[in-house]
Short mmCIF file of C-alpha atoms in Angstrom, two decimals:
data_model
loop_
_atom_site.label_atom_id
_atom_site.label_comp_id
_atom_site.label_asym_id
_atom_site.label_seq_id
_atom_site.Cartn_x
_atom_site.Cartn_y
_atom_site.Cartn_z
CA UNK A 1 -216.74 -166.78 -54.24
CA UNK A 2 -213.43 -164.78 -52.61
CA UNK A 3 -211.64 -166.49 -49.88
CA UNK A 4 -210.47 -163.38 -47.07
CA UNK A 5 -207.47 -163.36 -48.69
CA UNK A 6 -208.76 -162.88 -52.26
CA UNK A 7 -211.04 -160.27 -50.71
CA UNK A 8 -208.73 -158.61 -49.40
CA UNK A 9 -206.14 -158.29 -52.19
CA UNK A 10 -208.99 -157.14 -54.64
CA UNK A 11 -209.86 -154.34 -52.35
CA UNK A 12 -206.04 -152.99 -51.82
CA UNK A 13 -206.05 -154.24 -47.95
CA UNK A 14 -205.02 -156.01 -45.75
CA UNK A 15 -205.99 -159.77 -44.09
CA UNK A 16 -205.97 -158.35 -40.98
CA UNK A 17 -207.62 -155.08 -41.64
CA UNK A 18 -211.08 -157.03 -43.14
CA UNK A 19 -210.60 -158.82 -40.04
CA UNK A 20 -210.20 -155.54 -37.83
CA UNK A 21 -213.47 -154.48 -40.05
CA UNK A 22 -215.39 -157.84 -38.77
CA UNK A 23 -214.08 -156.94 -35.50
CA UNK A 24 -216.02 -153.42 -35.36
CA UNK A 25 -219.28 -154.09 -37.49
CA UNK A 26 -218.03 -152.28 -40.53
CA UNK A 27 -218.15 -155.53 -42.75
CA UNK A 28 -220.26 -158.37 -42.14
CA UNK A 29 -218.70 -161.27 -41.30
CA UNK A 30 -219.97 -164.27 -43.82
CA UNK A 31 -221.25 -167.57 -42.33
CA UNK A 32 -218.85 -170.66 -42.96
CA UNK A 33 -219.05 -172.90 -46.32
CA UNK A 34 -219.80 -176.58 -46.43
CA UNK A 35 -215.94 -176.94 -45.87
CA UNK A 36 -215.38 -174.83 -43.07
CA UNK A 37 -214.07 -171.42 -44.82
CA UNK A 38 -216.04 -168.32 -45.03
CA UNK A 39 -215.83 -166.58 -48.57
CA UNK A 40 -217.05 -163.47 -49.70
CA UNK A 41 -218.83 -162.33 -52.65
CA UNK A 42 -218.72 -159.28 -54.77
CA UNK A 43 -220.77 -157.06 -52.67
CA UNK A 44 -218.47 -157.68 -49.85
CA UNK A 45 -215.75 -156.16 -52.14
CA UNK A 46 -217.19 -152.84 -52.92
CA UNK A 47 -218.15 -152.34 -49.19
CA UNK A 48 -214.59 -152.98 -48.41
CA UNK A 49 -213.66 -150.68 -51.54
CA UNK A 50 -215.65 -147.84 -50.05
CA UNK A 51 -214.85 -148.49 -46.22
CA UNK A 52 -211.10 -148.05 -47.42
CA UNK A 53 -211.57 -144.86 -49.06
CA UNK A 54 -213.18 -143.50 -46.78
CA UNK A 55 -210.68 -144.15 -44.46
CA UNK A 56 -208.23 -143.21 -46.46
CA UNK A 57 -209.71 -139.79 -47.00
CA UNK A 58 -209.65 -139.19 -43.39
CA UNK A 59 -212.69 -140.32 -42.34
CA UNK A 60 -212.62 -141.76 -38.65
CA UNK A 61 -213.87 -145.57 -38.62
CA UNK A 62 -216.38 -144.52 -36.07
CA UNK A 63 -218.13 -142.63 -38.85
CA UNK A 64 -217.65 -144.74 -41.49
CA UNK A 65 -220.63 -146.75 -40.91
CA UNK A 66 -222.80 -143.75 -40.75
CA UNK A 67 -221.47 -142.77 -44.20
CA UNK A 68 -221.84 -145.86 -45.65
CA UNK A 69 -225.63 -146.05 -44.79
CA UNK A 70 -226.24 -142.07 -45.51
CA UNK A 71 -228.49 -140.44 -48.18
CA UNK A 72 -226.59 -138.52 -50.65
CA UNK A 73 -228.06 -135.33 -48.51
CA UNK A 74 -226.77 -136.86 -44.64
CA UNK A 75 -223.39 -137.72 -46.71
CA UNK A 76 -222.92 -134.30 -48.05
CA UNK A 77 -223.73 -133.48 -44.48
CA UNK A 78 -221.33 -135.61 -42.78
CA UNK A 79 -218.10 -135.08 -45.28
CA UNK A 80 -218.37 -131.19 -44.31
CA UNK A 81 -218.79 -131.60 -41.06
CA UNK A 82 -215.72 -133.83 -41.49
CA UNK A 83 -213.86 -131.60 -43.49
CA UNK A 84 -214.20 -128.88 -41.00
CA UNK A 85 -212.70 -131.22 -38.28
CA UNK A 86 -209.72 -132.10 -40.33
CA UNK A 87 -209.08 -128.34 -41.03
CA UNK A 88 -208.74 -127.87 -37.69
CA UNK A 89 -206.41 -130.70 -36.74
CA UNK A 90 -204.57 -129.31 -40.01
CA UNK A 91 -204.66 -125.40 -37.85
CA UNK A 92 -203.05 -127.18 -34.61
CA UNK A 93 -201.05 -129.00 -36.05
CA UNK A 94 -199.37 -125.75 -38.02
CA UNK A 95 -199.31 -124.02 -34.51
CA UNK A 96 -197.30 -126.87 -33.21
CA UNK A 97 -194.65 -126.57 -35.81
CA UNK A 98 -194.44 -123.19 -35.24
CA UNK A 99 -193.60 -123.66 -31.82
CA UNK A 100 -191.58 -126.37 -32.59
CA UNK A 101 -189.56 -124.74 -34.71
CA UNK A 102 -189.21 -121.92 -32.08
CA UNK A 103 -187.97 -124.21 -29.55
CA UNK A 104 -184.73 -124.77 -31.44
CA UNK A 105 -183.31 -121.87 -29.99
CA UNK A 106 -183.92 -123.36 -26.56
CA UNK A 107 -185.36 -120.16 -25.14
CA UNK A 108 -188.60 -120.24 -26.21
CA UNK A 109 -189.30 -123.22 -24.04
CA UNK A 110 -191.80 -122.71 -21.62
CA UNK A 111 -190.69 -118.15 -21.67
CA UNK A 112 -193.21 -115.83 -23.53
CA UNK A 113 -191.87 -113.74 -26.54
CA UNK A 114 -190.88 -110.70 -24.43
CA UNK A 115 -188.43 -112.90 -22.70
CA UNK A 116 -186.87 -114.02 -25.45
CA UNK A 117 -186.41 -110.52 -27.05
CA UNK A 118 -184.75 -110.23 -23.91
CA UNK A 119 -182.45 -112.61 -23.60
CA UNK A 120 -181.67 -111.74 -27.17
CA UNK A 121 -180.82 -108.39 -25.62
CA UNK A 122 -178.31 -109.34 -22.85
CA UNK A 123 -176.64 -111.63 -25.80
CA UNK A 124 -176.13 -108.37 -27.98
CA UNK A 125 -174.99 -106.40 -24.91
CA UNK A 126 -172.47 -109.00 -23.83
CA UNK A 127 -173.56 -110.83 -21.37
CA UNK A 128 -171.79 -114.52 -20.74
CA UNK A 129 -174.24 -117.50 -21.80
CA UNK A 130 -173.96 -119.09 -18.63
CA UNK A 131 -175.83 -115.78 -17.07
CA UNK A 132 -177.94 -115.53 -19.98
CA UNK A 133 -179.42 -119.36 -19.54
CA UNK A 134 -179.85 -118.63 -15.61
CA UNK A 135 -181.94 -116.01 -16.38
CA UNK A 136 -183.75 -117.70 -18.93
CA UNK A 137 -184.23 -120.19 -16.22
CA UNK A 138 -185.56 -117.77 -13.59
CA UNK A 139 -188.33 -116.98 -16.37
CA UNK A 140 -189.75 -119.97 -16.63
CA UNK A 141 -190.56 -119.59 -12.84
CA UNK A 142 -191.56 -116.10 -13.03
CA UNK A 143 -193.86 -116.67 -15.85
CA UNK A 144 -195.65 -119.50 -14.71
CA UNK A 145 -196.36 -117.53 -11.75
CA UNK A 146 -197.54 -114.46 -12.80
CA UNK A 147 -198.09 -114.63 -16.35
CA UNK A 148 -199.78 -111.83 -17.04
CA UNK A 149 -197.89 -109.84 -15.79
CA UNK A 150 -194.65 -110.49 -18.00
CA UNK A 151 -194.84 -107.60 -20.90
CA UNK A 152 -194.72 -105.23 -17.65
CA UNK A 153 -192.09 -107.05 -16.11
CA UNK A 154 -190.23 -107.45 -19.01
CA UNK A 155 -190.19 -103.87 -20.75
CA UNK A 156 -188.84 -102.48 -17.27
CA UNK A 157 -186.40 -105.57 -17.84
CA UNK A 158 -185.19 -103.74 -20.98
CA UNK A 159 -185.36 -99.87 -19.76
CA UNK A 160 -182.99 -101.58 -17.06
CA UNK A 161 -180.65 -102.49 -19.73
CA UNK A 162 -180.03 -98.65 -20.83
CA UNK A 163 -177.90 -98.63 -16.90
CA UNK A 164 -174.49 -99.78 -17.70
CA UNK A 165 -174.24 -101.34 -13.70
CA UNK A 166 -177.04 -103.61 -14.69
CA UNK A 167 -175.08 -104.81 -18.06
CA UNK A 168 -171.62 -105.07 -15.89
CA UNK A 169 -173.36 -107.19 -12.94
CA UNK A 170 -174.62 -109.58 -15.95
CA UNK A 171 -170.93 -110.08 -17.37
CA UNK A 172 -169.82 -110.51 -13.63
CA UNK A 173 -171.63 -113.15 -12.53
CA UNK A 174 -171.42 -114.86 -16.32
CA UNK A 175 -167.59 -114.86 -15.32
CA UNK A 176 -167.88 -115.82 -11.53
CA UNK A 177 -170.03 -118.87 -13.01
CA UNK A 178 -167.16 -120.32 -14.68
CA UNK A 179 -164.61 -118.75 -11.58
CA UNK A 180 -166.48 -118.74 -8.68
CA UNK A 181 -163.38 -118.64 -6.48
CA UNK A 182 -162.00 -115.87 -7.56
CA UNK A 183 -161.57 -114.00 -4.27
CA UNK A 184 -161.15 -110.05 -6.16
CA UNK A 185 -163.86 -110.96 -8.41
CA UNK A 186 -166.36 -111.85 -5.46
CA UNK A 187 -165.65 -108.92 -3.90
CA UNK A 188 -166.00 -106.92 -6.78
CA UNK A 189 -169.54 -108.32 -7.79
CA UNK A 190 -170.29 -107.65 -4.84
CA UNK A 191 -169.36 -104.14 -4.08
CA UNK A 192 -171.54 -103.43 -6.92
CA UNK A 193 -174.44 -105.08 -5.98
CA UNK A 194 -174.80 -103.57 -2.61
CA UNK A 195 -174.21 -100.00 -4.52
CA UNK A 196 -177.08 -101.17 -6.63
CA UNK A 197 -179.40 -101.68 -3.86
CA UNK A 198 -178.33 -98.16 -2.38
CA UNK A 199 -179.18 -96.80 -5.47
CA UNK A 200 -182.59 -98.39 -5.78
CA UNK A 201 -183.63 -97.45 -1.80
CA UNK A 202 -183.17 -93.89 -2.45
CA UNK A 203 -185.10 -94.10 -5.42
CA UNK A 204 -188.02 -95.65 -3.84
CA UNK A 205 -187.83 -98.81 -6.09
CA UNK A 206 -186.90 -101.31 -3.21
CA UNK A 207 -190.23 -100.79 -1.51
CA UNK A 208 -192.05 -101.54 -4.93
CA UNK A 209 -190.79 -105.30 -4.58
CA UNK A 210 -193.83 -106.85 -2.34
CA UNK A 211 -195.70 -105.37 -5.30
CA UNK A 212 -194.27 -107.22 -8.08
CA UNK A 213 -193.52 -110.57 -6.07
CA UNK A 214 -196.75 -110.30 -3.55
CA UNK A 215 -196.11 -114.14 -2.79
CA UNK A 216 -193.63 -114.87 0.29
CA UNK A 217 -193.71 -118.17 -0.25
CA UNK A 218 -192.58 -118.00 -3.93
CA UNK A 219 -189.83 -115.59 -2.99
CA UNK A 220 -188.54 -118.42 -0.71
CA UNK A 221 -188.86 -120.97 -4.05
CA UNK A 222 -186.77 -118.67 -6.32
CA UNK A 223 -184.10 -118.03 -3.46
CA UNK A 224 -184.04 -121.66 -2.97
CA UNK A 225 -183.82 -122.18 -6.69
CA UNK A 226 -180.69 -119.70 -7.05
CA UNK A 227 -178.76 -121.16 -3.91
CA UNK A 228 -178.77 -124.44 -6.00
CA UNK A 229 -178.17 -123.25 -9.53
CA UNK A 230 -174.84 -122.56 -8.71
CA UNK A 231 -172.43 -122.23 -5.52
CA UNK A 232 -171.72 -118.73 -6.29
CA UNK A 233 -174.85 -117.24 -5.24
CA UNK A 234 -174.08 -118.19 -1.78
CA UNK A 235 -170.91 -116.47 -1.05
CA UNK A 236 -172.27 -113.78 -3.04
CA UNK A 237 -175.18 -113.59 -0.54
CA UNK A 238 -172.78 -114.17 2.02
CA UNK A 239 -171.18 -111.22 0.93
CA UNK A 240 -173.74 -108.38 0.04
CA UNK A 241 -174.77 -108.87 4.20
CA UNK A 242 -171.34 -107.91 5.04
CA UNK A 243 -172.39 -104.92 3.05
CA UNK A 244 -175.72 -104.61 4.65
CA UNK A 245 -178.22 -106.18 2.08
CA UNK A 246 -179.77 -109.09 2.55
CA UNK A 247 -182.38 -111.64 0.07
CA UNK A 248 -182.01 -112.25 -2.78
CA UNK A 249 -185.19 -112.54 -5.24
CA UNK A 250 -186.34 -109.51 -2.90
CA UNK A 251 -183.40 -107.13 -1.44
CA UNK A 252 -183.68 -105.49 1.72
CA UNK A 253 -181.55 -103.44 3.92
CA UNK A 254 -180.21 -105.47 6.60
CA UNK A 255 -181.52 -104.34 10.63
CA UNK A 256 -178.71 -103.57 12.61
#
């Protein structure tokens, strides 16, 4: 007769394991000797064989019982169905270290693909990394918004990107970021911005905005959001109303 911790050095585990086993009903527990010890006998070993390779294989210990007690047709049964489980922890668990390893750029967290090609984009063409990770930021918000409508958003994003003004607005405020005081360079950024939104009224695009961002109250979120990214935004504000614009998120010609 095996004392527990016989038993459990015969069946490659551990004391507390054949106790975790008692614990659960996987192993019965044996009644106490004459001397006060419980000891096991040689059946109790090949359970405890079998309960650890099953568990080793995989096998949850909620199932192992049934397993233990199945027909050779119910096991058969039971080890596919169990298979077919593990496969598919196996799938998601391939999906997440795909992700994973797309998050080490840092972009890809929490922006669809079509932002990151475009981020890539303003990187080629230029643009400071300061802008580039407020805009990645912006994203985020956008696309947990409206995420479906993203691949529309974005490849009008990238036709943008064909303007030269766009691409020179992006490397201004990537330098006012890092010299927001910059009196000439305010002014500048800002000339250009309010020629922008000219430029967009008479082509009709300015009255397209409620369409894209059809949600007021988000509108205020992501002008609050930008006034506390970074101080810049609001003496650049400040400054495309001297030149009659005013919003930010959504432009619009200031009323006299």
């Amino acid at each position: 007769m095996l004392t527990i911790g016989r038993l459990a050095s015969y069946a490659g585990v551990t004391i507390r394991a054949v106790r975790h086993y008692h614990q659960i009903g996987l192993l019965a527990e044996p009644e106490r000797d004459a001397s006060g010890y419980r000891t096991y006998d040689a059946t109790a070993v090949v359970r405890l064989v079998r309960i650890r390779t099953l568990a080793e294989a995989g096998v949850p210990l909620a199932r192992v019982r049934e397993l233990l007690d199945a027909d050779p047709e119910a096991f058969a049964a039971a080890t596919t169905g169990i298979d077919q489980q593990l496969r598919a922890q196996i799938r998601a668990l391939q999906e997440h270290r795909r992700r994973i390893a797309r998050l080490s750029g840092g972009d890809t967290l929490a922006v669809p693909r079509e932002v990151v090609d475009y981020l890539d984009r303003l990187r080629a063409a230029g643009v400071p990394p300061v802008a580039v990770e407020a805009e990645r930021d912006v994203w985020i918000l956008m696309a947990a918004r409206w995420p479906d409508a993203i691949p529309a958003m974005m490849a009008d994003k990238v036709a943008q990107l064909d303007n030269p003004q766009v691409v020179q607005l992006y490397r201004l405020v990537g330098r006012l970021a890092e010299n927001w005081q910059d009196e000439e360079l305010l002014r500048e950024t800002a000339d250009l911005m309010a020629e922008m939104f000219a430029q967009a009224e008479a082509n009709g695009e300015l009255e397209l905005q409620d369409e894209v961002t059809p949600d007021p109250a988000f509108v205020r979120l992501m002008d609050s959001f930008a006034d506390a990214a970074h101080p810049v935004v609001g003496r650049l504000r400040t400054l495309v109303a001297d030149r009659g614009w005013t919003g930010w998120t959504v432009v619009q010609k200031r009323r006299s």
